[in-house]
Amino acid sequence: MTVQSTSLDVVDGLSVPSDLLIGGDWTAAGDGGRFEVIDPATAQPIGSVANGTVEDGLRCVDAADAAAAGWATTAPRQRSRVLTRAFELMSEREELLAELIVRENGKSFPDALGEVRYAAEFFRWYAEEAVRITGEIRTAPAGTNRIMVVRQPIGIALLITPWNFPAAMATRKIGPALAAGCTVILKPASETPLTALAVGAILAEAGVPAGVVNILPSRRSGEVARAVLRDSRVRKLSFTGSTEVGRALLHEAADQVISCSMELGGNAPFIVLDDADLDVAVEGAMVAKMRNGGEACTAANRLYVHRSIAAEFAERLAAAMAGLSVGPGSDRGTDVGPLVNQAAVDKVTELVADARDRGAAVATGGYALDQPGYFYAPTVLTGVTPGSQILAEEIFGPVAPVVVFDTDEEAVTLANATEYGLVAYVFSRDLARGLRVSEALESGMVGLNRGVVSDPAAPFGGVKQSGLGREGGHEGLLEYTESKYIATNW
Ligand code: NAD
C-alpha cells in the first residue's frame, strides 16, 4: 500500500494521513469535502480530514472485494506476520500515538498511553490466533458418515467505531478480521478520525496488501453505512457505540441478513459488600469510574455500597476524587482531561442537577470548570435516590453516584434493574459470596475485586441491550468466520 496523503503534523514526529484510504491509495473525498477535528482541551480545530461520501463508501466495498480472495487465501502465518509487525510499529510509536489521542479525544496522557498499549495488544493477540483457527470432525450418530466442520472467513466487514477509545476499538475489530482472512472498511467516529488514519498508515507499513483495510472517515455516517450495508458483498457488521445507533444499524443490517457484532452502551453497577476490603474497593472504584475520565462503556455508573460502610467509602472516594488534577491531557501531570464536547458537559450537568433535585448531596465536585475546553470536576454524589436519571442513563463523565443497600439480594436486584448488561463490579473478601453475586448479575462481564476487566485475551461483551457477540479472546476471531459443514464418507 502507498502511504502518501495530505498529512497533518498534529504531533511532532508523527505524520498523520488526513485522506480516505481506499484500495491502498490515500484519496480525497469524491466531492472534495473535508471536516474539522476539534481539540476538546481548547475547543479549537487541530486540522481537517476528508469527509467520505456514499460513492466513496461503495468504492471501499469494491476495493475490499477485489482484495478479498487474495487475503482469504494468504497463508495464516503470513497474516500473522503482518499483524505482528503492526504490533511492533504501534509499540515503537506508542508515545506519539498517545499524544495524537490526547489531541483529538482529550483524555489524559497516561490514559492515552494505556489505550495505545491495549490497542497494540489486539494485533499481537490476533497474530497469535491467526495460526490457530481450528475445525472439527465428528461421526454422524448413525455411523454412516463423517461430519466435517471448517471455519472460513465471513467476508467483507464494515467496522464502525466510537470516539472514546479511537485506537483500541479499531484494533479490536481489525485484528481478528484480518487474522480470520476478511477484508474491512473502517468508519471511525467523526470526533476522532486521526487515530484511525494513523493506525491505517501503520497497517500499510506493516505490509497489509492494498484493499484489505480501507478507512473511511465521514460525517455522513447514516447514509454511508446504509449504502455499504445494502451492498450484498458485505457480510459482516461490527459496531461499537451507543445502544440507540446500534439498534438502528441492526434494522439496516436485517434487510441483507448481515451477521452483526454489537458492543453497545453500559450502565455498570459497582457493588461493595459489607465485608469488602475498603482500600481495594476505593482503588477499584477509582479505576472503574475514572479510566478515560469516566467516558467508558465499562465505567462504574451506579455505586451500590452496604449501609454499614457507605459513609466511610463515600468519604474516602471523595477524598481520592478531589485529589485528581484536571487539565489538558497534554500536560503530563494531568489525571483527568476534558470531556469530548460541550454536549457531553451539558449532559453531565443535567444528570447531576436532576440527582440533586431529587435529594442527592454533593461530596465533592458537582460543576463544570469555567475555562475554555470541556472540563467537568470529578464528582461524588451521596444519598442518590431511586428514580434519579443518573442511575438510569450512561453518565459518560467523572461522576460517581453512591446508593446504599442492606442485603446482597437487594444489591443484585438494584444492579439488574436496567436494560443494559455489559459489565458489573463486586467487592467482597469472601470469594464464594463474591462468586455467588457475580453469577446472579445480568452482565456479560464481572470484575470481582478488580476495577478493570478489559484484556485482549478475554471475551469482552454484553448481554441484554449492551450487545451481541464478543470481542477479544478466541471468541473475537470466530465472529469473523462462518462455519461450513461438509458431510462426507471415507
Ligand atoms: P455513537 O453511537 O454516537 O457513535 C458510534 C459510531 O457510530 C461513530 O462512528 C458514529 O459516527 C457512528 N454513527 C452515528 N450514527 C450513525 C448511523 N446512523 N449509522 C451508522 N453509524 C453511525 O457512540 P459514541 O458517542 O461515538 O460512543 C459512545 C458510546 O459507545 C457509549 O454508549 C458507549 O457505552 C459505547 N461504547 C461501547 C463499548 C463496548 O465495547 N460495549 C466500547 C466503547 C464505547
Coordinates of C-alpha atoms and ligand atoms in Angstrom, one line a residue:
M1 CA 0.0 0.0 0.0
T2 CA 1.1 3.5 -0.5
V3 CA 1.5 5.9 2.4
Q4 CA 1.3 9.3 0.7
S5 CA -1.5 11.5 1.9
T6 CA -2.2 15.1 2.7
S7 CA -0.7 14.7 6.2
L8 CA -1.2 16.7 9.3
D9 CA 1.5 17.5 11.8
V10 CA -0.7 17.4 14.9
V11 CA 2.0 15.8 16.9
D12 CA 5.8 16.5 16.4
G13 CA 7.4 13.5 14.8
L14 CA 4.2 11.8 13.6
S15 CA 2.9 12.4 10.2
V16 CA -0.9 11.6 10.2
P17 CA -2.7 11.0 6.9
S18 CA -5.9 13.0 6.5
D19 CA -7.4 11.5 3.4
L20 CA -9.5 8.3 2.9
L21 CA -7.7 5.0 2.5
I22 CA -9.2 3.1 -0.4
G23 CA -7.6 0.2 -2.2
G24 CA -4.2 1.1 -0.9
D25 CA -4.4 4.8 -2.0
W26 CA -4.9 7.8 0.1
T27 CA -7.5 9.8 -1.8
A28 CA -9.6 12.9 -1.3
A29 CA -13.4 12.5 -0.8
G30 CA -15.3 12.2 -4.1
D31 CA -16.8 15.7 -3.6
G32 CA -13.6 17.1 -2.2
G33 CA -15.3 17.8 1.2
R34 CA -13.5 17.8 4.5
F35 CA -14.4 18.3 8.1
E36 CA -12.7 19.7 11.1
V37 CA -11.3 17.8 14.1
I38 CA -11.6 19.7 17.4
D39 CA -9.2 19.6 20.4
P40 CA -11.5 19.2 23.4
A41 CA -9.0 20.8 25.7
T42 CA -9.2 24.1 23.8
A43 CA -12.4 23.8 21.7
Q44 CA -10.2 24.8 18.7
P45 CA -9.7 22.9 15.4
I46 CA -6.5 21.0 15.0
G47 CA -6.9 20.1 11.3
S48 CA -9.4 18.6 8.9
V49 CA -9.9 15.2 7.2
A50 CA -11.6 14.0 4.1
N51 CA -15.4 13.6 4.5
G52 CA -16.3 10.3 2.8
T53 CA -19.4 10.2 0.5
V54 CA -21.7 7.4 -0.3
E55 CA -19.8 6.8 -3.5
D56 CA -16.6 6.6 -1.5
G57 CA -18.2 4.0 0.7
L58 CA -19.1 1.9 -2.4
R59 CA -15.5 2.4 -3.7
C60 CA -14.3 0.9 -0.4
V61 CA -16.6 -2.1 -1.0
D62 CA -15.1 -2.5 -4.5
A63 CA -11.6 -2.3 -3.1
A64 CA -12.3 -4.7 -0.2
D65 CA -14.0 -7.1 -2.7
A66 CA -11.0 -7.0 -5.1
A67 CA -8.7 -7.9 -2.2
A68 CA -10.9 -10.5 -0.6
A69 CA -10.0 -13.7 -2.4
G70 CA -6.2 -13.0 -2.2
W71 CA -6.3 -12.2 1.6
A72 CA -8.5 -15.2 2.4
T73 CA -6.0 -17.5 0.8
T74 CA -2.9 -15.8 2.2
A75 CA -1.2 -18.3 4.5
P76 CA -2.2 -17.8 8.1
R77 CA 1.4 -17.5 9.0
Q78 CA 1.8 -14.5 6.6
R79 CA -1.3 -12.8 8.0
S80 CA 0.1 -13.4 11.5
R81 CA 3.4 -11.9 10.5
V82 CA 1.8 -8.7 9.2
L83 CA -0.2 -8.3 12.4
T84 CA 2.9 -8.9 14.5
R85 CA 4.7 -6.2 12.5
A86 CA 1.7 -3.8 13.1
F87 CA 2.0 -4.6 16.9
E88 CA 5.7 -3.7 16.8
L89 CA 5.2 -0.5 14.9
M90 CA 2.4 0.6 17.2
S91 CA 4.6 -0.2 20.2
E92 CA 7.6 1.7 18.9
R93 CA 5.4 4.8 18.4
E94 CA 3.3 4.4 21.5
E95 CA 4.1 7.9 22.9
L96 CA 3.4 9.7 19.6
L97 CA 0.2 7.8 19.1
A98 CA -0.8 8.6 22.7
E99 CA -0.2 12.3 22.1
L100 CA -2.4 12.1 19.0
I101 CA -5.2 10.5 21.0
V102 CA -4.8 13.3 23.6
R103 CA -5.2 15.9 21.0
E104 CA -8.4 14.7 19.3
N105 CA -10.0 12.9 22.2
G106 CA -8.9 14.9 25.2
K107 CA -8.1 12.0 27.6
S108 CA -5.1 12.3 29.9
F109 CA -1.7 11.1 28.7
P110 CA -1.5 8.1 31.0
D111 CA -5.0 7.0 29.8
A112 CA -3.9 7.5 26.2
L113 CA -0.7 5.6 26.6
G114 CA -2.7 2.8 28.3
E115 CA -5.0 2.8 25.4
V116 CA -2.3 2.5 22.8
R117 CA -0.7 -0.4 24.6
Y118 CA -4.1 -2.1 25.0
A119 CA -4.8 -1.4 21.3
A120 CA -1.5 -2.8 20.1
E121 CA -2.1 -6.0 22.1
F122 CA -5.1 -6.8 19.9
F123 CA -2.7 -7.1 16.9
R124 CA -0.3 -9.3 18.9
W125 CA -3.1 -11.5 20.3
Y126 CA -4.7 -12.0 16.9
A127 CA -1.3 -12.6 15.2
E128 CA -1.1 -15.5 17.6
E129 CA -4.7 -16.6 17.0
A130 CA -4.4 -16.4 13.2
V131 CA -2.4 -19.7 13.0
R132 CA -4.8 -21.5 15.5
I133 CA -8.1 -21.5 13.6
T134 CA -9.5 -25.0 14.1
G135 CA -12.2 -27.1 12.6
E136 CA -13.8 -30.3 13.8
I137 CA -14.6 -33.8 12.6
R138 CA -17.4 -35.8 14.1
T139 CA -19.0 -39.1 13.3
A140 CA -22.7 -39.0 12.4
P141 CA -24.8 -40.7 15.2
A142 CA -26.0 -43.2 12.7
G143 CA -22.4 -44.1 12.0
T144 CA -22.9 -43.7 8.3
N145 CA -20.7 -40.7 7.5
R146 CA -18.4 -38.0 8.9
I147 CA -19.5 -34.5 9.8
M148 CA -16.6 -32.2 8.9
V149 CA -16.8 -28.6 10.1
V150 CA -14.4 -25.9 8.8
R151 CA -14.1 -22.2 9.5
Q152 CA -14.0 -19.8 6.6
P153 CA -13.6 -16.0 6.5
I154 CA -17.1 -14.5 6.7
G155 CA -16.4 -11.9 4.0
I156 CA -16.2 -8.1 3.8
A157 CA -16.7 -6.5 7.2
L158 CA -18.0 -3.0 7.9
L159 CA -16.4 -1.8 11.2
I160 CA -17.9 1.3 12.9
T161 CA -16.1 2.6 16.0
P162 CA -16.7 5.3 18.7
W163 CA -14.6 8.2 19.8
N164 CA -13.9 7.1 23.4
F165 CA -11.2 4.5 22.5
P166 CA -10.2 5.6 19.0
A167 CA -7.3 3.2 18.7
A168 CA -8.4 0.2 20.7
M169 CA -11.9 -0.1 19.3
A170 CA -10.3 -0.1 15.8
T171 CA -7.7 -2.7 16.5
R172 CA -10.1 -4.9 18.5
K173 CA -12.0 -5.3 15.2
I174 CA -9.3 -5.1 12.6
G175 CA -7.1 -7.6 14.4
P176 CA -9.5 -10.5 14.4
A177 CA -10.9 -9.7 11.0
L178 CA -7.5 -9.8 9.4
A179 CA -6.5 -12.9 11.3
A180 CA -9.6 -14.7 10.0
G181 CA -8.9 -13.6 6.4
C182 CA -11.5 -10.9 6.0
T183 CA -11.1 -7.5 4.3
V184 CA -12.6 -4.5 6.0
I185 CA -13.9 -1.0 5.8
L186 CA -13.4 1.0 9.0
K187 CA -15.6 4.0 9.6
P188 CA -14.1 5.8 12.6
A189 CA -16.1 8.3 14.8
S190 CA -16.1 11.8 13.4
E191 CA -14.7 13.2 16.6
T192 CA -11.6 11.1 16.4
P193 CA -10.7 10.1 12.8
L194 CA -7.0 10.9 13.1
T195 CA -6.0 7.9 15.3
A196 CA -7.8 5.5 12.9
L197 CA -5.9 7.0 10.0
A198 CA -2.6 6.7 11.8
V199 CA -3.4 3.0 12.5
G200 CA -4.2 2.6 8.8
A201 CA -0.8 4.0 7.9
I202 CA 0.9 1.6 10.3
L203 CA -1.0 -1.3 8.8
A204 CA 0.1 -0.2 5.4
E205 CA 3.7 0.0 6.6
A206 CA 3.4 -3.4 8.2
G207 CA 2.6 -4.9 4.8
V208 CA -1.2 -5.2 4.7
P209 CA -2.0 -5.5 0.9
A210 CA -4.0 -2.8 -0.9
G211 CA -7.7 -3.0 -0.3
V212 CA -7.5 -5.3 2.8
V213 CA -8.0 -2.4 5.1
N214 CA -10.0 0.7 3.9
I215 CA -10.6 3.7 6.1
L216 CA -13.5 6.0 5.6
P217 CA -13.9 9.0 7.9
S218 CA -17.3 10.5 7.2
R219 CA -19.8 12.8 8.8
R220 CA -22.5 11.2 6.8
S221 CA -22.4 8.1 8.9
G222 CA -26.0 7.1 8.4
E223 CA -26.1 7.4 4.6
V224 CA -22.7 5.8 4.1
A225 CA -23.4 2.9 6.5
R226 CA -26.8 2.3 4.8
A227 CA -25.3 2.2 1.3
V228 CA -22.4 -0.1 2.3
L229 CA -24.8 -2.5 4.2
R230 CA -27.1 -2.7 1.2
D231 CA -24.3 -3.9 -1.0
S232 CA -24.7 -7.7 -0.9
R233 CA -21.0 -8.3 -1.0
V234 CA -20.8 -7.0 2.6
R235 CA -21.3 -9.9 5.0
K236 CA -20.4 -8.5 8.4
L237 CA -21.2 -5.5 10.6
S238 CA -19.2 -5.0 13.7
F239 CA -20.3 -1.9 15.6
T240 CA -19.2 -0.3 18.9
G241 CA -21.2 2.7 20.1
S242 CA -24.4 3.7 21.7
T243 CA -27.4 1.3 22.0
E244 CA -29.5 3.8 20.1
V245 CA -27.4 3.8 17.0
G246 CA -26.7 0.0 17.3
R247 CA -30.4 -0.6 17.3
A248 CA -30.9 1.4 14.1
L249 CA -28.0 -0.4 12.4
L250 CA -29.5 -3.8 13.4
H251 CA -32.6 -2.7 11.5
E252 CA -30.4 -1.7 8.5
A253 CA -28.5 -5.0 8.6
A254 CA -31.7 -7.0 8.7
D255 CA -32.5 -6.3 5.1
Q256 CA -29.5 -8.2 3.8
V257 CA -29.4 -10.6 6.8
I258 CA -25.9 -9.5 7.7
S259 CA -24.1 -11.0 10.7
C260 CA -23.8 -8.4 13.4
S261 CA -21.5 -8.0 16.4
M262 CA -22.7 -5.2 18.6
E263 CA -20.7 -3.6 21.5
L264 CA -23.2 -1.1 22.9
G265 CA -23.8 1.1 25.9
G266 CA -23.4 0.1 29.5
N267 CA -24.7 1.2 33.0
A268 CA -22.3 -0.7 35.2
P269 CA -23.2 -1.4 38.8
F270 CA -20.3 -1.4 41.3
I271 CA -21.3 -3.4 44.4
V272 CA -19.4 -3.1 47.7
L273 CA -20.5 -5.8 50.1
D274 CA -20.1 -5.2 53.9
D275 CA -17.1 -7.5 54.1
A276 CA -15.1 -5.8 51.3
D277 CA -11.6 -4.5 51.8
L278 CA -12.3 -0.8 51.6
D279 CA -8.8 0.1 50.4
V280 CA -9.2 -2.3 47.5
A281 CA -12.8 -1.2 46.8
V282 CA -11.9 2.5 46.7
E283 CA -8.9 1.8 44.5
G284 CA -11.2 -0.3 42.2
A285 CA -13.8 2.4 42.1
M286 CA -11.2 5.0 41.1
V287 CA -10.2 2.8 38.1
A288 CA -13.7 1.6 37.2
K289 CA -15.0 5.2 37.4
M290 CA -12.2 7.3 36.2
R291 CA -10.4 5.4 33.5
N292 CA -10.8 7.7 30.5
G293 CA -12.3 10.4 32.7
G294 CA -15.5 8.3 33.0
E295 CA -16.0 8.2 29.3
A296 CA -16.0 4.4 29.0
C297 CA -18.7 1.9 28.3
T298 CA -17.3 -0.1 31.3
A299 CA -17.4 2.9 33.6
A300 CA -18.9 2.3 37.1
N301 CA -22.1 4.2 36.7
R302 CA -24.0 3.2 39.9
L303 CA -22.1 2.6 43.1
Y304 CA -24.1 0.4 45.5
V305 CA -22.5 0.3 48.9
H306 CA -23.6 -1.6 52.0
R307 CA -25.2 0.7 54.6
S308 CA -22.6 -0.2 57.3
I309 CA -19.7 1.1 55.3
A310 CA -21.3 3.6 52.9
A311 CA -20.3 6.8 54.7
E312 CA -16.7 5.8 55.1
F313 CA -16.5 4.5 51.5
A314 CA -18.0 7.8 50.1
E315 CA -15.7 9.9 52.3
R316 CA -12.6 8.1 51.1
L317 CA -13.8 8.1 47.5
A318 CA -14.5 11.8 47.6
A319 CA -11.0 12.5 49.0
A320 CA -9.4 10.5 46.2
M321 CA -11.5 12.2 43.5
A322 CA -10.8 15.6 45.0
G323 CA -7.1 14.9 44.7
L324 CA -7.2 14.4 41.0
S325 CA -5.7 17.1 38.8
V326 CA -8.0 18.3 36.0
G327 CA -6.5 19.9 32.9
P328 CA -5.4 19.4 29.3
G329 CA -4.2 15.9 28.6
S330 CA -1.1 17.3 27.0
D331 CA 0.2 18.3 30.5
R332 CA 1.9 15.2 31.7
G333 CA 0.7 15.8 35.3
T334 CA -3.0 15.8 34.4
D335 CA -5.1 12.9 35.8
V336 CA -8.4 13.9 34.1
G337 CA -8.7 15.6 30.8
P338 CA -11.7 17.3 29.3
L339 CA -14.9 15.6 28.1
V340 CA -15.2 15.1 24.4
N341 CA -17.5 18.1 23.6
Q342 CA -19.9 20.6 25.0
A343 CA -22.9 18.3 24.6
A344 CA -21.2 15.8 27.0
V345 CA -20.7 18.6 29.6
D346 CA -24.3 19.6 29.2
K347 CA -25.5 16.1 29.7
V348 CA -23.4 15.5 32.9
T349 CA -24.6 18.9 34.2
E350 CA -28.2 17.9 33.7
L351 CA -27.8 14.5 35.3
V352 CA -26.2 16.0 38.4
A353 CA -28.8 18.7 38.6
D354 CA -31.6 16.1 38.5
A355 CA -30.0 13.9 41.2
R356 CA -29.6 17.0 43.4
D357 CA -33.2 18.0 42.8
R358 CA -34.2 14.5 44.0
G359 CA -32.2 14.8 47.2
A360 CA -28.6 13.8 46.5
A361 CA -25.8 15.6 48.3
V362 CA -22.5 16.6 46.6
A363 CA -19.5 15.2 48.5
T364 CA -17.0 16.7 46.0
G365 CA -17.2 18.4 42.6
G366 CA -20.6 18.9 41.0
Y367 CA -19.7 21.7 38.5
A368 CA -18.3 22.3 35.0
L369 CA -15.0 24.3 35.0
D370 CA -15.3 27.9 33.9
Q371 CA -12.5 27.8 31.3
P372 CA -12.1 27.1 27.6
G373 CA -12.5 23.4 26.7
Y374 CA -14.9 20.9 28.1
F375 CA -13.9 20.2 31.6
Y376 CA -16.0 18.8 34.5
A377 CA -14.8 18.4 38.0
P378 CA -14.5 14.8 39.5
T379 CA -17.7 14.4 41.5
V380 CA -19.1 12.1 44.2
L381 CA -22.9 12.2 44.9
T382 CA -24.3 10.6 48.0
G383 CA -27.8 9.7 49.0
V384 CA -28.8 9.3 45.4
T385 CA -32.5 8.3 45.3
P386 CA -34.2 5.7 43.1
G387 CA -35.8 7.3 40.0
S388 CA -32.8 9.7 39.5
Q389 CA -32.0 9.9 35.8
I390 CA -28.3 9.4 36.7
L391 CA -29.0 5.8 37.7
A392 CA -30.8 5.0 34.5
E393 CA -28.5 6.5 31.9
E394 CA -24.9 6.2 30.9
I395 CA -23.2 9.2 32.6
F396 CA -20.1 9.2 30.4
G397 CA -18.3 11.6 32.7
P398 CA -16.4 11.8 36.0
V399 CA -19.4 11.5 38.4
A400 CA -19.9 8.7 40.9
P401 CA -23.4 8.4 42.4
V402 CA -23.4 6.4 45.7
V403 CA -26.5 4.4 46.7
V404 CA -27.0 2.5 49.9
F405 CA -28.3 -1.1 50.2
D406 CA -28.9 -3.6 53.0
T407 CA -28.8 -7.1 51.7
D408 CA -26.9 -9.0 48.9
E409 CA -30.3 -9.8 47.3
E410 CA -31.2 -6.1 47.3
A411 CA -27.9 -5.2 45.7
V412 CA -28.4 -7.7 42.9
T413 CA -32.0 -6.6 42.3
L414 CA -30.9 -3.0 42.0
A415 CA -27.9 -3.8 39.8
N416 CA -30.1 -5.8 37.4
A417 CA -32.8 -3.2 37.2
T418 CA -31.6 -1.8 33.8
E419 CA -31.9 -2.7 30.1
Y420 CA -28.0 -2.7 30.0
G421 CA -25.8 -5.7 30.9
L422 CA -22.2 -5.0 29.9
V423 CA -20.1 -5.2 33.0
A424 CA -20.6 -5.2 36.8
Y425 CA -18.1 -5.0 39.7
V426 CA -18.3 -6.8 43.0
F427 CA -16.1 -6.3 46.1
S428 CA -16.0 -8.9 48.9
R429 CA -13.4 -10.6 51.0
D430 CA -15.4 -13.8 50.8
L431 CA -14.7 -15.4 47.4
A432 CA -17.7 -17.8 47.5
R433 CA -20.0 -14.9 48.3
G434 CA -18.4 -12.7 45.6
L435 CA -18.8 -15.5 43.0
R436 CA -22.5 -16.1 44.1
V437 CA -23.3 -12.5 43.5
S438 CA -21.3 -12.4 40.2
E439 CA -23.3 -15.3 38.9
A440 CA -26.6 -13.6 39.8
L441 CA -25.7 -10.4 37.9
E442 CA -27.1 -9.9 34.4
S443 CA -23.9 -8.8 32.7
G444 CA -21.5 -10.2 30.1
M445 CA -18.5 -9.5 32.4
V446 CA -17.8 -9.1 36.1
G447 CA -14.8 -7.5 37.8
L448 CA -14.5 -9.4 41.1
N449 CA -12.3 -7.3 43.4
R450 CA -11.0 -5.6 40.3
G451 CA -11.9 -2.3 38.7
V452 CA -10.8 -3.2 35.2
V453 CA -11.8 -6.2 33.1
S454 CA -10.6 -5.3 29.6
D455 CA -8.0 -7.8 28.3
P456 CA -7.3 -8.7 24.6
A457 CA -7.3 -12.4 25.7
A458 CA -10.7 -12.3 27.3
P459 CA -14.2 -12.3 25.7
F460 CA -15.5 -8.8 26.0
G461 CA -19.2 -8.0 25.5
G462 CA -22.6 -7.6 27.0
V463 CA -26.0 -9.1 27.4
K464 CA -29.4 -7.5 27.2
Q465 CA -29.2 -4.2 25.3
S466 CA -25.5 -3.9 25.8
G467 CA -24.8 -6.0 22.7
L468 CA -24.4 -9.2 20.8
G469 CA -21.3 -11.2 20.4
R470 CA -17.8 -11.0 21.9
E471 CA -14.6 -9.2 21.0
G472 CA -11.2 -10.3 22.2
G473 CA -10.1 -13.9 23.2
H474 CA -10.7 -16.8 20.8
E475 CA -14.4 -15.8 20.6
G476 CA -13.5 -12.5 18.9
L477 CA -12.0 -14.3 15.9
L478 CA -15.0 -16.6 15.5
E479 CA -17.2 -13.5 14.9
Y480 CA -15.3 -13.1 11.5
T481 CA -15.7 -16.7 10.4
E482 CA -18.6 -18.7 9.1
S483 CA -18.7 -22.4 9.8
K484 CA -19.2 -24.7 6.9
Y485 CA -20.3 -28.3 7.4
I486 CA -19.2 -30.9 4.8
A487 CA -20.9 -34.3 5.0
T488 CA -18.6 -36.9 3.8
N489 CA -17.7 -40.6 3.8
W490 CA -14.3 -42.2 3.5
Ligands
NAD1 P1 -22.3 6.7 18.7 O1 -23.3 5.6 18.7 O2 -22.9 8.1 18.7 O3 -21.3 6.6 17.5 C1 -20.6 5.4 17.3 C2 -20.2 5.4 15.8 O4 -21.4 5.2 15.0 C3 -19.5 6.6 15.3 O5 -18.5 6.2 14.4 C4 -20.6 7.4 14.7 O6 -20.1 8.3 13.7 C5 -21.4 6.3 14.1 N1 -22.8 6.6 13.8 C6 -23.6 7.5 14.4 N2 -24.8 7.5 13.8 C7 -24.8 6.5 12.9 C8 -25.7 6.0 12.0 N3 -27.0 6.4 11.9 N4 -25.4 5.0 11.2 C9 -24.1 4.5 11.2 N5 -23.2 4.9 12.0 C10 -23.5 5.9 12.9 O7 -21.4 6.5 20.0 P2 -20.2 7.4 20.5 O8 -20.8 8.6 21.2 O9 -19.2 7.5 19.5 O10 -19.6 6.4 21.7 C11 -20.1 6.3 22.9 C12 -21.0 5.1 23.1 O11 -20.2 3.9 22.7 C13 -21.4 4.9 24.5 O12 -22.8 4.5 24.5 C14 -20.5 3.7 25.0 O13 -21.0 3.0 26.0 C15 -20.4 2.9 23.7 N6 -19.2 2.1 23.8 C16 -19.4 0.7 23.9 C17 -18.3 -0.1 24.0 C18 -18.4 -1.6 24.2 O14 -17.5 -2.3 24.0 N7 -19.6 -2.1 24.5 C19 -17.0 0.5 23.9 C20 -16.8 1.8 23.8 C21 -18.0 2.6 23.7

